[in-house]
Short mmCIF file of C-alpha atoms in Angstrom, two decimals:
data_model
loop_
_atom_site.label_atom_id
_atom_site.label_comp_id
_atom_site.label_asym_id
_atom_site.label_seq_id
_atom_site.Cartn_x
_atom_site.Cartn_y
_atom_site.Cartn_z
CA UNK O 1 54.09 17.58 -36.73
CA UNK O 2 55.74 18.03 -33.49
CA UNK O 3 53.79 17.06 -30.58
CA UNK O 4 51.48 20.01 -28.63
CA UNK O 5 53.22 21.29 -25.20
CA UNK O 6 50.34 20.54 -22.88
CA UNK O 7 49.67 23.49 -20.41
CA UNK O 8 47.78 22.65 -17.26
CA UNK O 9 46.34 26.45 -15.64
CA UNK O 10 45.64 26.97 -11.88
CA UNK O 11 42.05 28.11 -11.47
CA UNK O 12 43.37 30.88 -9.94
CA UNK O 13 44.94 31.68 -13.66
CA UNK O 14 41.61 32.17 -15.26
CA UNK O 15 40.11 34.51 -12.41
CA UNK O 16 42.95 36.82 -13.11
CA UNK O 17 43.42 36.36 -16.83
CA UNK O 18 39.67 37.06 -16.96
CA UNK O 19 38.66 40.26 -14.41
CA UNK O 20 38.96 42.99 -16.15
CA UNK O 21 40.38 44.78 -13.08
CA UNK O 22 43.17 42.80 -12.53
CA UNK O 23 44.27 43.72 -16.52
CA UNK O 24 47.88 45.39 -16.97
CA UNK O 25 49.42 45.95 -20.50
CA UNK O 26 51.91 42.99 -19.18
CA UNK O 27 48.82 40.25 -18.50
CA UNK O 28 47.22 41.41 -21.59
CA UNK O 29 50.24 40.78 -23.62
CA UNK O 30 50.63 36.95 -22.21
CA UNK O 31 47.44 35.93 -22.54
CA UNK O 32 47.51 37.32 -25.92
CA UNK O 33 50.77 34.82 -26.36
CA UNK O 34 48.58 32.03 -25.06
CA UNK O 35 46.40 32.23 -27.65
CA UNK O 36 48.67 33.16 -30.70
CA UNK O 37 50.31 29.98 -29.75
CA UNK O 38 47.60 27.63 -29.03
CA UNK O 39 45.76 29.27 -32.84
CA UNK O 40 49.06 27.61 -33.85
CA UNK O 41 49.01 24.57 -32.84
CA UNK O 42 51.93 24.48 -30.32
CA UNK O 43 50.48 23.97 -27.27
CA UNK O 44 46.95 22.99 -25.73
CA UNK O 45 45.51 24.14 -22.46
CA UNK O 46 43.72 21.38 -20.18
CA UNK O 47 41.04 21.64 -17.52
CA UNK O 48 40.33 19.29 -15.05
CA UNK O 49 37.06 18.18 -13.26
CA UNK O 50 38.48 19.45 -10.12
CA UNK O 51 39.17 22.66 -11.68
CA UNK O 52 35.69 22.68 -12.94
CA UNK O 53 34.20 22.88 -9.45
CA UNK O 54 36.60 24.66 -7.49
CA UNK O 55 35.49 27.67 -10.32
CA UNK O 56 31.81 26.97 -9.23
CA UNK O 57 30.74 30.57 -6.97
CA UNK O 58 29.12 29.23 -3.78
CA UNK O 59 27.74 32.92 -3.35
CA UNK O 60 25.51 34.34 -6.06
CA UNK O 61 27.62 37.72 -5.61
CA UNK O 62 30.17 36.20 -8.11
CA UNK O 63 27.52 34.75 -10.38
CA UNK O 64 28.86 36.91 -12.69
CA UNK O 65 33.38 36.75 -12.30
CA UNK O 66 32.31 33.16 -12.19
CA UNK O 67 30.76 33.35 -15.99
CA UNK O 68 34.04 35.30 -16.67
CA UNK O 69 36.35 32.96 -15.78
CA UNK O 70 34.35 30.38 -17.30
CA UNK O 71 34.25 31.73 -20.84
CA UNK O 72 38.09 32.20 -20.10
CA UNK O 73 38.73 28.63 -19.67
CA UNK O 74 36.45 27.07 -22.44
CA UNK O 75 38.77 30.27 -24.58
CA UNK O 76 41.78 28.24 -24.02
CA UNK O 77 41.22 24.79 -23.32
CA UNK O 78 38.27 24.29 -25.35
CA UNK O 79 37.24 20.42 -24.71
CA UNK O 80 40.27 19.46 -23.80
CA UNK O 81 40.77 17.88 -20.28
CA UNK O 82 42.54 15.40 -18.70
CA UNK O 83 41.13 12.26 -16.93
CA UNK O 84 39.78 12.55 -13.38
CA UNK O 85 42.39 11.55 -10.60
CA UNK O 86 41.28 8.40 -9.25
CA UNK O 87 41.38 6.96 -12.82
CA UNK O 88 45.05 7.75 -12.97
CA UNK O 89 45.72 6.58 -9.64
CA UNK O 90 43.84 3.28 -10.33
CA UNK O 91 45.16 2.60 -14.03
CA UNK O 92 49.06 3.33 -12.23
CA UNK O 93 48.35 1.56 -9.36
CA UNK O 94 47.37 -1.11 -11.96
CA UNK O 95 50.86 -1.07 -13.46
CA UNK O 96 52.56 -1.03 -10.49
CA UNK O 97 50.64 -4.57 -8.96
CA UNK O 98 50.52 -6.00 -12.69
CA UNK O 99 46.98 -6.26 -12.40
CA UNK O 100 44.00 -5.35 -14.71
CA UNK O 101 42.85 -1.83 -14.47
CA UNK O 102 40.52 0.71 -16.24
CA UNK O 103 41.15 1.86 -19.84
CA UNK O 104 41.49 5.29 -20.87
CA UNK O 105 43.59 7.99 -22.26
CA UNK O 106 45.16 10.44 -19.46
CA UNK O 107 44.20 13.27 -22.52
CA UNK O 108 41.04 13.92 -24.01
CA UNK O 109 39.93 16.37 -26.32
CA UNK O 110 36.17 16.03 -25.98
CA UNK O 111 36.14 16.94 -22.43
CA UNK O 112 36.34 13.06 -20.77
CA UNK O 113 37.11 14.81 -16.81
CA UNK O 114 34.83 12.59 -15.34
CA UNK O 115 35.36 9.38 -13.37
CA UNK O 116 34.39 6.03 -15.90
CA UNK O 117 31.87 4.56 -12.87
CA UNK O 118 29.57 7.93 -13.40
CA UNK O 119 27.75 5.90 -16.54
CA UNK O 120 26.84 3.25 -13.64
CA UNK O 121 24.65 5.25 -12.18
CA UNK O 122 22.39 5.72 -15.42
CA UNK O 123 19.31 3.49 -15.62
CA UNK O 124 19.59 0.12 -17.06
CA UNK O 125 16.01 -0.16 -17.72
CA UNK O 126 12.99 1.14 -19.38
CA UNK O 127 10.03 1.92 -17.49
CA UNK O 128 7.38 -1.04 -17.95
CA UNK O 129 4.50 1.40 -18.54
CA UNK O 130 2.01 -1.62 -18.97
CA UNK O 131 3.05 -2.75 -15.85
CA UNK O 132 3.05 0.38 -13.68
CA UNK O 133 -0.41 1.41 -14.73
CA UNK O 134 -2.05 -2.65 -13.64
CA UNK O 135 0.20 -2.05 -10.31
CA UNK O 136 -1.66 1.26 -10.02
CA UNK O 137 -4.89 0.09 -11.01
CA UNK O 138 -4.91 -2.73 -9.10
CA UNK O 139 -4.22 -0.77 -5.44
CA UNK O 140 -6.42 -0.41 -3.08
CA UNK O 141 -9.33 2.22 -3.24
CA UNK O 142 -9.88 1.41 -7.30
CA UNK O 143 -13.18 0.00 -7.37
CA UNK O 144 -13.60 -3.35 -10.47
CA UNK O 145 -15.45 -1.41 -13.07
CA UNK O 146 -12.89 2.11 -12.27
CA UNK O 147 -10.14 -0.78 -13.02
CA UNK O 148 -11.68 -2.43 -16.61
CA UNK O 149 -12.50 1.59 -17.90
CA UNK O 150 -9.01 2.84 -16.78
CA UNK O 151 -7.15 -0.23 -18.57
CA UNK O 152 -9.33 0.54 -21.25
CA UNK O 153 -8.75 3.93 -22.00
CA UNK O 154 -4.99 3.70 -20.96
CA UNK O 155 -3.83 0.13 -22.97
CA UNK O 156 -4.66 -1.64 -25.98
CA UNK O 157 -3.88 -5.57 -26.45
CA UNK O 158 -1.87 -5.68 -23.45
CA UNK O 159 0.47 -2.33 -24.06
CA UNK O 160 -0.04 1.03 -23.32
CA UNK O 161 -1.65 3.51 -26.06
CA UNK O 162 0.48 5.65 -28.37
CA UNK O 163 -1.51 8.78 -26.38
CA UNK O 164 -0.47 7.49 -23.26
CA UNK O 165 3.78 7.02 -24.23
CA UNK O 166 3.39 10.53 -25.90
CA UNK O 167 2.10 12.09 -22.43
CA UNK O 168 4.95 10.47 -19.93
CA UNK O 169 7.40 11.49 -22.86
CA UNK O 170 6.32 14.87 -23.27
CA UNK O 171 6.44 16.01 -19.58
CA UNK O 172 4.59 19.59 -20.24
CA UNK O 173 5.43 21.23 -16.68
CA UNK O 174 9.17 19.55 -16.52
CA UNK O 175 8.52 17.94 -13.27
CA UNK O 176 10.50 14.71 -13.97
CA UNK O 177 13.21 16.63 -15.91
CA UNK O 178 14.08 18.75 -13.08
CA UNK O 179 14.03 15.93 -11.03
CA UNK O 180 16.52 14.19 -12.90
CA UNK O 181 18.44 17.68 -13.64
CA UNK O 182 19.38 17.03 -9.52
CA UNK O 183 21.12 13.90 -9.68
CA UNK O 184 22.52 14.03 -12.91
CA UNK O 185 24.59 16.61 -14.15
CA UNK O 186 22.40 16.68 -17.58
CA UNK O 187 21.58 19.74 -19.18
CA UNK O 188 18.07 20.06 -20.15
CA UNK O 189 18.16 18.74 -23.41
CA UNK O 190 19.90 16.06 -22.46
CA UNK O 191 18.04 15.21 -19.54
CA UNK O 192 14.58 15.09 -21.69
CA UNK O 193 16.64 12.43 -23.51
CA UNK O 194 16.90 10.04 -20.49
CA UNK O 195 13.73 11.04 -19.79
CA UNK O 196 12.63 9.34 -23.45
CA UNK O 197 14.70 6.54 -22.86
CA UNK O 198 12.83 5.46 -19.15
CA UNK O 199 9.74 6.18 -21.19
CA UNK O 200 10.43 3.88 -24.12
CA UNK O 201 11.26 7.15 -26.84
CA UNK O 202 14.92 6.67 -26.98
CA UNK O 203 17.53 4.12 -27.02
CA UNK O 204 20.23 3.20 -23.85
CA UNK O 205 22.93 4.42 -26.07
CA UNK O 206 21.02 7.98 -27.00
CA UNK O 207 21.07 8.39 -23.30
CA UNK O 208 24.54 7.50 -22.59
CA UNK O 209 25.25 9.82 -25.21
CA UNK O 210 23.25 12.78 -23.78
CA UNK O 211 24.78 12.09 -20.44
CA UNK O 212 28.42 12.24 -22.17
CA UNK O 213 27.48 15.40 -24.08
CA UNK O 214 26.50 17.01 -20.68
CA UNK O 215 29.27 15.67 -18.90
CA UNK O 216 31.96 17.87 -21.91
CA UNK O 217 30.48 20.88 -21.34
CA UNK O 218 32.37 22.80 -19.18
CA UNK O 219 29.78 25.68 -18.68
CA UNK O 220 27.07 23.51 -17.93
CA UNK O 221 28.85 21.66 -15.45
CA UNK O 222 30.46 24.69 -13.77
CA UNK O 223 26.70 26.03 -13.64
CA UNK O 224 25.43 22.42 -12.18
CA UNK O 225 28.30 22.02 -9.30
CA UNK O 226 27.26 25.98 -8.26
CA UNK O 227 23.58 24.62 -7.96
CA UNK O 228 24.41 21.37 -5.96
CA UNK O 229 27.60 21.61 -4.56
CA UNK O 230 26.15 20.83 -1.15
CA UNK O 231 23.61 18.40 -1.80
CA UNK O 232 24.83 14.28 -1.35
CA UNK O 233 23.36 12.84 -4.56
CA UNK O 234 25.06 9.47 -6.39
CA UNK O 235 26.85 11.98 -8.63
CA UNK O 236 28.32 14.63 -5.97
CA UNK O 237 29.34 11.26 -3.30
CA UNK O 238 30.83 9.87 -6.34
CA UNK O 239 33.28 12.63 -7.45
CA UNK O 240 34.00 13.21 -3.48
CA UNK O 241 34.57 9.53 -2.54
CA UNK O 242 37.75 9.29 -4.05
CA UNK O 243 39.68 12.39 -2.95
CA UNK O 244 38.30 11.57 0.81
CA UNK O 245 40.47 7.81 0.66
CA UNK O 246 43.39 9.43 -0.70
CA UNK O 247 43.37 12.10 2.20
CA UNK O 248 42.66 9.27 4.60
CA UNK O 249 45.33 6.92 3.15
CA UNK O 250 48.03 10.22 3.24
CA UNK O 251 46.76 10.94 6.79
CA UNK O 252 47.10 7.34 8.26
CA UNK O 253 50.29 7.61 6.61
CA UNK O 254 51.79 10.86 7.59
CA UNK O 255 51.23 9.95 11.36
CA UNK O 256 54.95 8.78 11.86
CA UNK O 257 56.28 12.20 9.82
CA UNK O 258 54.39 14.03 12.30
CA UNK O 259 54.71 12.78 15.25
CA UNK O 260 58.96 13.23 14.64
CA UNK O 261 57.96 16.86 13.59
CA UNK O 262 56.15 16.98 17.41
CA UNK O 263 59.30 16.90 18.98
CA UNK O 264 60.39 20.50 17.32
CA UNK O 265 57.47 22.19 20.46
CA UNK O 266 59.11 19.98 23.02
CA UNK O 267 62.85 20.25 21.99
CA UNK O 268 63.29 23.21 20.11
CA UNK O 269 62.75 24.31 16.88
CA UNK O 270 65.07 22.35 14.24
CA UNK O 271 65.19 19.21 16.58
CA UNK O 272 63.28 17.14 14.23
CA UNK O 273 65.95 17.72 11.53
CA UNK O 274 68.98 17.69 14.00
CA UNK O 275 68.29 13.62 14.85
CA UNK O 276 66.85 12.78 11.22
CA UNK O 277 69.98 12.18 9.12
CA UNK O 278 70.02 12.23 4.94
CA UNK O 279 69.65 8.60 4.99
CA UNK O 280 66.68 8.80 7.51
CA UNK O 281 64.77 11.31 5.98
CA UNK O 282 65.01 9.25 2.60
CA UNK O 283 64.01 6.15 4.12
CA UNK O 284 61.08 7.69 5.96
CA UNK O 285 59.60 9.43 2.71
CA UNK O 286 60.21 6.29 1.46
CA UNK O 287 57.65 4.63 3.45
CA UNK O 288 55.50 7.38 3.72
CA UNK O 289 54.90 6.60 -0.59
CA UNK O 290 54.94 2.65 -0.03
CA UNK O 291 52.29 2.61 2.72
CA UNK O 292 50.05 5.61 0.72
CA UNK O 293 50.02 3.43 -2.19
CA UNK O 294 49.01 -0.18 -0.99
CA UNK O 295 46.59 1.27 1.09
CA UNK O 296 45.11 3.28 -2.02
CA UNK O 297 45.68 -0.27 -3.92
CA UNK O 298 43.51 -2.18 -1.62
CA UNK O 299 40.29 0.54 -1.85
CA UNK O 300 40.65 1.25 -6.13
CA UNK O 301 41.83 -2.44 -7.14
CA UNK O 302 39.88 -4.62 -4.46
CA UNK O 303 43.33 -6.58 -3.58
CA UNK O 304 45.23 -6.92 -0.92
CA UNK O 305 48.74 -5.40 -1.94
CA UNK O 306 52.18 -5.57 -0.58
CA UNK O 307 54.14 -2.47 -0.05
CA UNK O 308 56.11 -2.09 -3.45
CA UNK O 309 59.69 -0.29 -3.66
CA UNK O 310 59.99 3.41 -4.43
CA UNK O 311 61.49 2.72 -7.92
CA UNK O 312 58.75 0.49 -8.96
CA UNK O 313 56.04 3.41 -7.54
CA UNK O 314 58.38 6.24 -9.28
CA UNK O 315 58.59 4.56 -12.62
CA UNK O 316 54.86 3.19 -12.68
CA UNK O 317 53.06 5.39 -10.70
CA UNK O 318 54.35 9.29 -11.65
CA UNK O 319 51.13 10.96 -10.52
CA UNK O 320 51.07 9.38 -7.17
CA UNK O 321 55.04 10.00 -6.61
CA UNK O 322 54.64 13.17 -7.23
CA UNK O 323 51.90 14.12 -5.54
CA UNK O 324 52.62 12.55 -2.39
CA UNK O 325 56.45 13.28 -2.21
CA UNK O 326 55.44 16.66 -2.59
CA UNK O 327 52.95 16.84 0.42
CA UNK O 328 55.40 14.87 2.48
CA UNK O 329 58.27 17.24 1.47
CA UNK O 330 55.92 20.64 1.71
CA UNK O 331 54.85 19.77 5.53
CA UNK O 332 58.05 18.16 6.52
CA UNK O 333 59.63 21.67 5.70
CA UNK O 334 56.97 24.12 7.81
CA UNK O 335 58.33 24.26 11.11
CA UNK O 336 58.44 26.44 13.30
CA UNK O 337 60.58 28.83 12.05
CA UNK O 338 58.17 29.63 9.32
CA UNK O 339 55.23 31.62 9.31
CA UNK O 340 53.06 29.35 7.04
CA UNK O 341 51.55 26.23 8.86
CA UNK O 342 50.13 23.18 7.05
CA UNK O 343 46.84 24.08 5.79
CA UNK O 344 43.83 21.88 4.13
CA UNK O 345 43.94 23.47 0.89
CA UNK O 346 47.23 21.43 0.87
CA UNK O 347 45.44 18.45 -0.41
CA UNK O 348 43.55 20.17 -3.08
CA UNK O 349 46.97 21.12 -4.30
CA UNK O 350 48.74 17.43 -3.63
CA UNK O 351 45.37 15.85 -5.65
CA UNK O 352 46.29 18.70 -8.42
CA UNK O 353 49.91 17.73 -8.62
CA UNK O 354 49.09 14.17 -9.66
CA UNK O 355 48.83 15.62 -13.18
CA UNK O 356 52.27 17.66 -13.42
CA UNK O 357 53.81 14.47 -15.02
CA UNK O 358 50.69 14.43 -17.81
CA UNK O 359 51.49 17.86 -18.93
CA UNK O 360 55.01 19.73 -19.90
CA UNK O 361 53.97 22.80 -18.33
CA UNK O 362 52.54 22.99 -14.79
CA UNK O 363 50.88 25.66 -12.74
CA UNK O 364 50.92 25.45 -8.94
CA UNK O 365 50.98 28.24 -5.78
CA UNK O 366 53.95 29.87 -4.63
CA UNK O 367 54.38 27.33 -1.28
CA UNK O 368 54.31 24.05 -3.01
CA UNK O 369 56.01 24.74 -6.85
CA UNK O 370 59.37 24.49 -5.67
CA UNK O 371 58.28 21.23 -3.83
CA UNK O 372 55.84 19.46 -6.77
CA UNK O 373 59.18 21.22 -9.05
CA UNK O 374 61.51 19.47 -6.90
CA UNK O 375 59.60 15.65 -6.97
CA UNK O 376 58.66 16.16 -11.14
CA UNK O 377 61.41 17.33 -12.66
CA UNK O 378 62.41 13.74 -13.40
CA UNK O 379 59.33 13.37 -15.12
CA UNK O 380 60.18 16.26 -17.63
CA UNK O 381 57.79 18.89 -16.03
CA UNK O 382 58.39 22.41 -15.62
CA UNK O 383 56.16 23.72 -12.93
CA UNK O 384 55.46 27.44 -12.90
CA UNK O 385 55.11 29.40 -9.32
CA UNK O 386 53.67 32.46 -11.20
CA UNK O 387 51.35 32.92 -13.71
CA UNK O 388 53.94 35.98 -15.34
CA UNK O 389 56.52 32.72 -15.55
CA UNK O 390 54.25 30.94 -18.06
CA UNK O 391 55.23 32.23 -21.37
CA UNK O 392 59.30 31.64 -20.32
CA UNK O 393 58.02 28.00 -19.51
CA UNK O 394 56.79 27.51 -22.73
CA UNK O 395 58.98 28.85 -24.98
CA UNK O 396 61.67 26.60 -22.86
CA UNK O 397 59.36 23.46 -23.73
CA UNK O 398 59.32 24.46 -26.85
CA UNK O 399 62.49 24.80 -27.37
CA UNK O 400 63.11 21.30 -25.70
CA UNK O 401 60.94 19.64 -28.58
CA UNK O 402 62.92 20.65 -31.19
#
């Protein structure tokens, strides 16, 4: 069987595939496309954790477009996803150093978004009930004889009485579960499930499982980021961490691009490109990929890395190339002739481009397509400016498999 197109959607793309006033006889008839072809087999739609909680409402008002667009996206992409950024940056960056790095398929179809070090925050031990209740008992204020009746009634031969396991387990007023519901993305369920496990009622792998199961759902996740989007738990600093050194390592790096680009306010717009010649501009953008990439090198694969050539990064490193060559290419371009200036949802669309060259069919805004277009092409992408473009895309990738 020929191999699925993959389709990666713009989050944008499910808002207006899903509000019903947005609908024209023209939408209605691609989206019904998008599904007669995924029934079929031909292509698969993938989400991405980033997607997941840039859908998340921040204002209750659009509680309910948000639940929309959600039921839009688990429509078409089911479990389907594809692996969180950093993990594709480390396992290329990996490649490109010949050096060990993580595991994992770029594609998963049972909704694998997350980052692999999310399991590490999980508990690696039980609660030692027997021990907790003598540490308790044995504080200050607990008189000798309050001490021998309490350890009576609470443990037998040393370990704590079936009555007493069944109690911590059972958690009638869900204190501890919502506790745990707001540092781990775990829905309810799940969460009593590491709840058993602390408590002795459930294996490690049960709760690495629950955790997992959780972690696939895309409307429970969606539902969770909404809830704690703004609140610095393990989970949230984990997810952000990343993303914040690839912006610093682009940053640091696009210092020399824009100081050049300076001299357009004191010469004249166009003087930038007047004194930067073919060769130049090649050479700088060069650089500007060689320097993101060690420095990204030294924070994901604790080494202290050279600064590799451009073909080595281009072949081993596709995500990274692209993403970065298109940022480079996007700002180097707005001067100030043009009316759009750089802007910081930029990087949200850079840290989206590293997956153009893990799908055939890309979705990006109208500003950086031609750009991301321009730098994946090579990698046998075709990136899509509008979401009216997407069933010509398709059919084209289609038509390129046969």
């Amino acid at each position: 069987m020929t191999e699925a197109i993959r389709i990666f959607l713009d989050s944008s793309d499910y808002s207006m595939l899903s509000d019903p006033n947005k609908q024209t006889p023209a939408l209605a008839d691609t989206l019904q496309e998008l599904f007669d072809l995924r029934d079929s087999g031909r292509i698969r739609f993938y989400y991405t954790g980033t997607i997941l909680s840039e859908m998340a409402p921040l204002d209750p008002a659009y509680a309910f477009a948000a639940e929309q667009r959600t039921d839009m996206l688990v429509r078409l992409c089911g479990t389907n996803a594809l692996a969180w950024h950093s993990t594709i940056l480390a396992s290329e960056l990996a490649s490109a150093y010949e050096v060990e790095g993580p595991v994992f398929s770029a594609h998963s179809d049972t909704g694998n978004w997350y980052p692999l070090e999310v399991f590490r925050l999980l508990p690696n031990d039980q609660l030692d009930i027997c021990k907790t209740i003598i540490d308790v008992l044995s504080g200050p204020g607990v008189s000798r004889a309050e001490r021998r009746k309490a350890q009576k009634q609470l443990l037998k031969r040393g370990q704590p009485r079936p009555a007493v396991r069944a109690a911590l387990g059972e958690d009638p007023e869900n204190q501890s579960i919502d506790k745990l519901m707001a540092h781990f993305p775990m829905r309810p369920e799940d969460a009593r499930t590491l709840m058993r496990f602390y408590t002795g009622h459930a294996t490690a792998d049960e709760a690495t499982l629950a955790f997992r199961a959780s972690l696939g759902d895309p409307r429970w996740m969606i539902q969770w980021f909404r809830q704690h989007h703004t609140e610095l738990n393990e989970f949230v600093t984990l997810l952000r961490k990343p993303a914040a050194t690839v912006v610093e390592a682009i940053l640091s790096a696009f210092e020399k691009a824009k100081e050049i680009r300076d001299l357009d306010h004191t010469f004249g717009s166009g003087f930038a490109d007047s004194i930067i010649t073919n060769k130049k501009w090649i050479e700088l953008q060069d650089s500007f990929l060689s320097n993101v990439a060690a420095q990204l090198a030294e924070s994901a694969l604790n080494i202290q890395p050279q600064p590799l050539s451009p073909a080595i990064l281009e072949l081993r490193c596709p995500g990274l190339t692209v993403a970065v060559r298109s940022l480079f290419s996007a700002w180097w371009t707005t001067t100030t002739k043009m009316p759009r200036a750089p802007q910081p949802n930029d990087f949200a669309d850079a840290m989206h481009a590293i997956y153009a060259p893990y799908v055939h069919v890309f979705r990006a805004d109208s500003f950086m397509a031609p750009h991301i277009q321009k730098h994946a092409a090579r990698y046998g992408v075709r990136v899509v400016s509008k979401l009216q473009g997407i069933g010509e895309a398709i059919d084209a990738a289609i038509a390129s498999k046969k």
